[in-house]
Short mmCIF file of C-alpha atoms and ligand atoms in Angstrom, two decimals:
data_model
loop_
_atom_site.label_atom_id
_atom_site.label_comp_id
_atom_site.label_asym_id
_atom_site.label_seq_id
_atom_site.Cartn_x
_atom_site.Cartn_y
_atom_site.Cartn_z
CA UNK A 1 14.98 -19.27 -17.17
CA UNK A 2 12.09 -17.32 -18.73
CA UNK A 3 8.73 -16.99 -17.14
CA UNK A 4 5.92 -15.87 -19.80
CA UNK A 5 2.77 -14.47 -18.29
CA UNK A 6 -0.24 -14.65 -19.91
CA UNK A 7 -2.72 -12.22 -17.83
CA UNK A 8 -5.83 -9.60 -18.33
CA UNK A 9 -3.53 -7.22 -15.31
CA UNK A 10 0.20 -7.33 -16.80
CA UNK A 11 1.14 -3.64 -15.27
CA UNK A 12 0.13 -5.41 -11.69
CA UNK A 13 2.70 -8.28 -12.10
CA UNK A 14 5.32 -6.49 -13.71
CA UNK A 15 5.35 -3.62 -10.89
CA UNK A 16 5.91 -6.51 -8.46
CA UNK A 17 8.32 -8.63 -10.50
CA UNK A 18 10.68 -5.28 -11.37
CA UNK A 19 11.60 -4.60 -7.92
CA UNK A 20 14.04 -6.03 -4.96
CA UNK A 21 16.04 -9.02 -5.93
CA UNK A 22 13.95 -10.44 -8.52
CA UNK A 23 14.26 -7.14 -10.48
CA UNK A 24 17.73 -6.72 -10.00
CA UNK A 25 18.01 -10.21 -11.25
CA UNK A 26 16.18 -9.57 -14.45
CA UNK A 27 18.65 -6.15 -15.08
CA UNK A 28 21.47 -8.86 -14.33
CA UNK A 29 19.99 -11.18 -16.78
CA UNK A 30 19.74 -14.38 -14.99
CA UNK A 31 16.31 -14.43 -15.51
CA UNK A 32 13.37 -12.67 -17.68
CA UNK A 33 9.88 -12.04 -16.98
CA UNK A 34 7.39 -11.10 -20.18
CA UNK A 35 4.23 -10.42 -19.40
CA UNK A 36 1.53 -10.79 -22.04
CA UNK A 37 -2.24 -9.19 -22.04
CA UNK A 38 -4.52 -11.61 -22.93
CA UNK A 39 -7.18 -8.78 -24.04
CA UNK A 40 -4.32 -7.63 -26.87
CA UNK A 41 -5.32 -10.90 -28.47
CA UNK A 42 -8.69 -11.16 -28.74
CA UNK A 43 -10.77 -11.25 -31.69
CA UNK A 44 -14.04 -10.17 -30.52
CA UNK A 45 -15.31 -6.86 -31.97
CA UNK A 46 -15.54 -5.16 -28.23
CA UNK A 47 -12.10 -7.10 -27.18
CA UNK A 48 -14.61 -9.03 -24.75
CA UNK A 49 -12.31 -11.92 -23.44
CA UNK A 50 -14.96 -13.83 -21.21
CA UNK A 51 -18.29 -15.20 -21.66
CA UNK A 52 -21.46 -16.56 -19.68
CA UNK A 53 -21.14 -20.33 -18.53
CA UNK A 54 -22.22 -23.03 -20.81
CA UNK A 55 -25.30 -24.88 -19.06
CA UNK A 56 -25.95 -21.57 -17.11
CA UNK A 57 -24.89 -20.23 -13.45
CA UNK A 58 -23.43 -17.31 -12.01
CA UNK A 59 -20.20 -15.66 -12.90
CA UNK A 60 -18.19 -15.44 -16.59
CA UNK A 61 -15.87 -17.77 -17.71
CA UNK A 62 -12.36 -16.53 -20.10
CA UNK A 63 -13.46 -17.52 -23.37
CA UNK A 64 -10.33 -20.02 -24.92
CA UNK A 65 -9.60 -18.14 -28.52
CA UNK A 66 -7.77 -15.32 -26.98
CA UNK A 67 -5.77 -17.10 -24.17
CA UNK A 68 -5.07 -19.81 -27.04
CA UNK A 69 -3.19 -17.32 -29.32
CA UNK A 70 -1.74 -15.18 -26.91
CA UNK A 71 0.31 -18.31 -25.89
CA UNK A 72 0.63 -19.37 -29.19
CA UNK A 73 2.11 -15.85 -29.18
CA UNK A 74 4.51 -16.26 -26.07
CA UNK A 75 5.71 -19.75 -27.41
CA UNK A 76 6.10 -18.54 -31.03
CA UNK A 77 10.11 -18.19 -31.16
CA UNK A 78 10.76 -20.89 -28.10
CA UNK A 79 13.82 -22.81 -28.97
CA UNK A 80 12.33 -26.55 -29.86
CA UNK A 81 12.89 -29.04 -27.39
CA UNK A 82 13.68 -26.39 -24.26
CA UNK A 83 12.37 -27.63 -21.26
CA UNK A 84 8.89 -25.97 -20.96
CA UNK A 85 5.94 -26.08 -18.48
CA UNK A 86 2.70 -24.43 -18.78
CA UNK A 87 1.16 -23.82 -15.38
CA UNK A 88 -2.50 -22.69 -14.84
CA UNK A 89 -2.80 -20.94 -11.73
CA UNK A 90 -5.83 -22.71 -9.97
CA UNK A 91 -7.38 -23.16 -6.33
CA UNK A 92 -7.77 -26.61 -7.41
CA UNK A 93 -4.60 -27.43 -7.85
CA UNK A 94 -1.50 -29.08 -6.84
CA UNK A 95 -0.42 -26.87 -3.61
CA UNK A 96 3.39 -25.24 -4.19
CA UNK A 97 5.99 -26.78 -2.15
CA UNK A 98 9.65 -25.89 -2.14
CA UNK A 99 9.93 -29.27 -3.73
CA UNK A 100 8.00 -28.48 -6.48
CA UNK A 101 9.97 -24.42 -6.89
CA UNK A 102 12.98 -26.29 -6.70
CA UNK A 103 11.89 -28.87 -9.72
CA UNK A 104 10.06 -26.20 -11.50
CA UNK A 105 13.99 -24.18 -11.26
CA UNK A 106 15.22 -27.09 -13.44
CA UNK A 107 13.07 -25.74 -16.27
CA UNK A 108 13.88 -23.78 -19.57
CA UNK A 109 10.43 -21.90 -19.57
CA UNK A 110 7.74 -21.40 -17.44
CA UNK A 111 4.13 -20.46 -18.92
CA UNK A 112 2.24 -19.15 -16.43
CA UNK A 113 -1.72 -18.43 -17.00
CA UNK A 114 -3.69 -16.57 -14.66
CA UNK A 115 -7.25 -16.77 -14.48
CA UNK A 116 -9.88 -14.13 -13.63
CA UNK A 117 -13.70 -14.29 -13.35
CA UNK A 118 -14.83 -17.29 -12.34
CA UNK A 119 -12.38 -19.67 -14.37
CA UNK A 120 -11.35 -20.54 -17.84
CA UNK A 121 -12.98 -22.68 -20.07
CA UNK A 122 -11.41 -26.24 -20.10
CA UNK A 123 -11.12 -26.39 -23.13
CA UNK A 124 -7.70 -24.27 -23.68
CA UNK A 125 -6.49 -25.12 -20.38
CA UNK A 126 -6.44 -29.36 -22.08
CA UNK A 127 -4.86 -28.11 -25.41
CA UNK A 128 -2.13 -26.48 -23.98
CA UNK A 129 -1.74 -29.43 -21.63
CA UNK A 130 -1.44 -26.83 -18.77
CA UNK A 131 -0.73 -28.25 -15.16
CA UNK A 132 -2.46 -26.85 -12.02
CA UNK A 133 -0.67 -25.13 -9.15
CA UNK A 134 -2.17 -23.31 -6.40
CA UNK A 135 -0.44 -21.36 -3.55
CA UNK A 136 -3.16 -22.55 -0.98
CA UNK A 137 -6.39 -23.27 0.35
CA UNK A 138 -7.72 -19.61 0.59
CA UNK A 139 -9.42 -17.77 -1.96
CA UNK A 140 -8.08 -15.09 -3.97
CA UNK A 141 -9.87 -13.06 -6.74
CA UNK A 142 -7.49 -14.05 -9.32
CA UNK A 143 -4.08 -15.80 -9.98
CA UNK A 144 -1.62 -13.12 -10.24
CA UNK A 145 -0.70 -13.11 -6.64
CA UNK A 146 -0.06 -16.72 -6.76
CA UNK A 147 1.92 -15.83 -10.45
CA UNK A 148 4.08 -13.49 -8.69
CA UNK A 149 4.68 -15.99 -5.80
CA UNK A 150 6.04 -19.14 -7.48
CA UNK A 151 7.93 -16.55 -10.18
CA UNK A 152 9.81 -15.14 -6.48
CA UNK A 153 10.11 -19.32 -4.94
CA UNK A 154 11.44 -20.45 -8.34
CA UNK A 155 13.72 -17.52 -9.33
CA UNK A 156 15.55 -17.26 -5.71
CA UNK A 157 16.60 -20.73 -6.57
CA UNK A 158 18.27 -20.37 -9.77
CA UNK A 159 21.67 -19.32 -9.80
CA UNK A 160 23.37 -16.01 -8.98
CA UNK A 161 20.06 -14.70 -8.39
CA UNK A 162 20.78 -14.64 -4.53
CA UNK A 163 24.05 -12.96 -2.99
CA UNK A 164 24.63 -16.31 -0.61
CA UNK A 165 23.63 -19.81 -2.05
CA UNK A 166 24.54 -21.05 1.58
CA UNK A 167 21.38 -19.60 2.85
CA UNK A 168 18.83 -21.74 0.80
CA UNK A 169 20.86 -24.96 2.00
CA UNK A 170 20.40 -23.90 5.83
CA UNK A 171 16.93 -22.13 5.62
CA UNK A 172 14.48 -22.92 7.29
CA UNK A 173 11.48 -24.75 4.87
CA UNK A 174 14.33 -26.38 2.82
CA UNK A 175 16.25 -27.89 5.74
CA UNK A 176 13.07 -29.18 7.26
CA UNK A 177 12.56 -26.74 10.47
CA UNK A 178 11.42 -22.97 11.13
CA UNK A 179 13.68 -20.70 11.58
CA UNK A 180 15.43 -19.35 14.64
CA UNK A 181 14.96 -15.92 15.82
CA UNK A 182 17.01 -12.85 14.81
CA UNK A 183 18.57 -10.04 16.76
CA UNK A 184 20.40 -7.14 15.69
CA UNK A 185 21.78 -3.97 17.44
CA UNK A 186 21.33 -2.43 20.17
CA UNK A 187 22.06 -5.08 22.10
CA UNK A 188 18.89 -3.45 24.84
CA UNK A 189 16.11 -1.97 23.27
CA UNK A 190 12.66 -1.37 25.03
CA UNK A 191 14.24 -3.08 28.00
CA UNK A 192 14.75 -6.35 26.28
CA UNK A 193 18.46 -7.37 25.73
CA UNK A 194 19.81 -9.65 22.98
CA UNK A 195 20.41 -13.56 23.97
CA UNK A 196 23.75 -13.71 25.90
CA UNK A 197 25.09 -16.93 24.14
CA UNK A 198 24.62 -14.87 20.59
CA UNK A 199 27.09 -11.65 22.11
CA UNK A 200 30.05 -14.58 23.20
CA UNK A 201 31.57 -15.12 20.21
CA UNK A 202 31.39 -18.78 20.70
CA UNK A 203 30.39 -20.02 17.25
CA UNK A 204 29.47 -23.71 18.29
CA UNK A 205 27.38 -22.25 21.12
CA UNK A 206 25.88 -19.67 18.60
CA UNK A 207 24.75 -22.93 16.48
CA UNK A 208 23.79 -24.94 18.81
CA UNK A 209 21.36 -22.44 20.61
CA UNK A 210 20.17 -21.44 17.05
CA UNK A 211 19.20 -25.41 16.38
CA UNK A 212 17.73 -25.72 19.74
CA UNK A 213 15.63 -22.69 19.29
CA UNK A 214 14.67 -24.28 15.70
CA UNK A 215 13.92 -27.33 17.28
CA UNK A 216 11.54 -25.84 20.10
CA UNK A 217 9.54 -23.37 17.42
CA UNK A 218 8.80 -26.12 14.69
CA UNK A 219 7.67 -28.94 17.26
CA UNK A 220 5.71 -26.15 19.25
CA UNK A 221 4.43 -24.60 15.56
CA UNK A 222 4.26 -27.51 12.86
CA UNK A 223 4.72 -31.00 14.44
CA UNK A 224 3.96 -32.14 11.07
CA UNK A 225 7.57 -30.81 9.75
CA UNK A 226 8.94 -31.47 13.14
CA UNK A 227 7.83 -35.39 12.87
CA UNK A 228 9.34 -35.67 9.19
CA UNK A 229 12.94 -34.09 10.61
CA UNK A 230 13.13 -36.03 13.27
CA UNK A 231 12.45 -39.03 10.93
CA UNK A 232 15.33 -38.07 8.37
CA UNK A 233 17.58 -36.91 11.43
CA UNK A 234 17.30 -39.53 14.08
CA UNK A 235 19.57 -38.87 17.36
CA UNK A 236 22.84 -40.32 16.94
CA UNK A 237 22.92 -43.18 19.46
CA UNK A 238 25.60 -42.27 22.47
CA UNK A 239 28.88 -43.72 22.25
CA UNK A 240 29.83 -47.04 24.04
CA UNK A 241 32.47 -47.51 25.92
CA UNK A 242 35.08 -49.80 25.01
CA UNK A 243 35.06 -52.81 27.06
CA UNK A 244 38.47 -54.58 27.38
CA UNK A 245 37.28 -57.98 26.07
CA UNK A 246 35.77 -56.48 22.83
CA UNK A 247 39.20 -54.73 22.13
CA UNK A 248 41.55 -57.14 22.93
CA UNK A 249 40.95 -60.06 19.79
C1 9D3 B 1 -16.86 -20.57 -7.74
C2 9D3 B 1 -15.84 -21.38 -7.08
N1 9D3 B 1 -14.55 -20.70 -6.88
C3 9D3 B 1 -13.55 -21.71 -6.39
C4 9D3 B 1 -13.40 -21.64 -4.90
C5 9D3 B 1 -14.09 -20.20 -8.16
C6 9D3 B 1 -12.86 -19.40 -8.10
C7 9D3 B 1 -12.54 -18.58 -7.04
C8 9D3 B 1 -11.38 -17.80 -7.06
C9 9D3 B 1 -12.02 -19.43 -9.18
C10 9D3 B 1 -10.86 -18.65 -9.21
C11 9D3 B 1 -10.57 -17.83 -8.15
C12 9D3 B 1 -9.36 -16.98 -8.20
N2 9D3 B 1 -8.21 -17.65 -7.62
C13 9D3 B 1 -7.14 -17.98 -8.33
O1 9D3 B 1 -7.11 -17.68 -9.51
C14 9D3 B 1 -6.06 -18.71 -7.71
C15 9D3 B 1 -5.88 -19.14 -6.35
C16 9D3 B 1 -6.67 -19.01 -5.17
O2 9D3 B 1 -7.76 -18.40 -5.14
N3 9D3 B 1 -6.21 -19.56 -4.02
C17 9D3 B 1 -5.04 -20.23 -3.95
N4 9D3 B 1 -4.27 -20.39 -5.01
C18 9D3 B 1 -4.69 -19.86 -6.20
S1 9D3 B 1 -3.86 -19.96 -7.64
C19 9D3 B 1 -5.01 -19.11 -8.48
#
């Protein structure tokens, strides 16, 4: 997978992309990030890249010409007919899911544009036939925090990237439910001891207090996930007991 970002603050994504297990992913080379400054591309004699709004109003807008050709620019030696999406970081977009990370993983390349100012003139955003994604109804100042988020939800996915695959099968968001808390040593610290039922060695206790506790948090948190679970997992109806007339033929 290759992500190419097209930004005006490349040093700020690549600082947070080079670290932890996305960086050590990248040195691996199951993955790369290029980032690309839109600014190096533009034509305008004082490397302006944004402009007032047409019809008037606050703010500047990122003029097309120079986000144009630095894509043109990322695309340039793209193997034809990869699998490629080009994503426009927006507010007004279609909120990231771990749906969506997990279809976006399925990709070849992933052309991520963030925005600055106050937006980017539709115009480039239509001829690159860029989609919309936002990471949530908040507002930011810009879109390479929400860059450097779906690069992390979409790159965890892909494989060897984490040390386990069994954890993003049992995780929480994936499987449906929050997760369960976590202890660690000592087993008393500040007065407050570690669950009994996690020091027994009993494994099927272990899980079974750990779904329980699942259970509890996500109705208590998000009945909205806890209502979908419960509709994919229904309770398994008890057994019945055989009766002698049923059995016998
Ligand atoms: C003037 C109206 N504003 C919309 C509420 C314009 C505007 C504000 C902030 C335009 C861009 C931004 C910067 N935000 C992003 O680039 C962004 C973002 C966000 O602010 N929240 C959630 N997801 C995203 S993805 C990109």
């Amino acid at each position: 997978m290759t992500f190419d970002i097209l930004t005006l603050f490349p040093e700020a994504v690549e600082s947070m992309l080079g670290i932890s297990i996305i960086g050590r992913a990248r040195k691996a080379g199951l993955l790369s990030v290029n980032c690309y400054q839109i600014r190096d591309y533009t034509e305008d004699k004082h490397r302006n890249v944004d402009d007032t709004p047409a019809g008037g109003g606050m703010g500047m807008v990122m003029a097309a010409q120079p986000i144009y050709d630095c894509y043109r620019n990322a695309v340039r030696n793209a193997p034809e007919g990869e699998r490629r999406r080009v994503i426009y970081l927006s507010p007004r977009g279609r909120h990231l899911t771990h749906a969506l990370a997990a279809e976006l993983s399925t990709c070849d390349r992933l052309v991520l544009l963030c925005g600055h100012y106050e937006g980017v003139d539709q115009r480039v955003l239509d001829e690159m036939d860029a989609e919309e994604i936002s990471v949530g109804d908040y507002v930011l100042t810009g879109g390479e925090l929400p860059a450097c988020i779906l690069v992390d939800a979409v790159s965890r996915l892909l494989p060897g990237v984490l040390a386990d695959p069994s954890c993003y099968e049992e995780e929480s968001i994936a499987s449906g439910l929050l997760e369960y808390p976590q202890y660690t040593k000592p087993a008393v610290w500040h007065d407050r001891a570690v669950p009994e039922v996690l020091l027994s060695g009993d494994h099927k206790k272990v899980d079974a207090w750990r779904l329980e506790q699942s259970l509890a948090l996500t109705e208590a948190r998000r009945p909205d996930l806890y209502d979908a679970y419960m509709a994919a997992h229904p309770p398994k109806p008890p057994k019945k007991r055989r009766k002698k007339e049923e059995s016998g033929g």
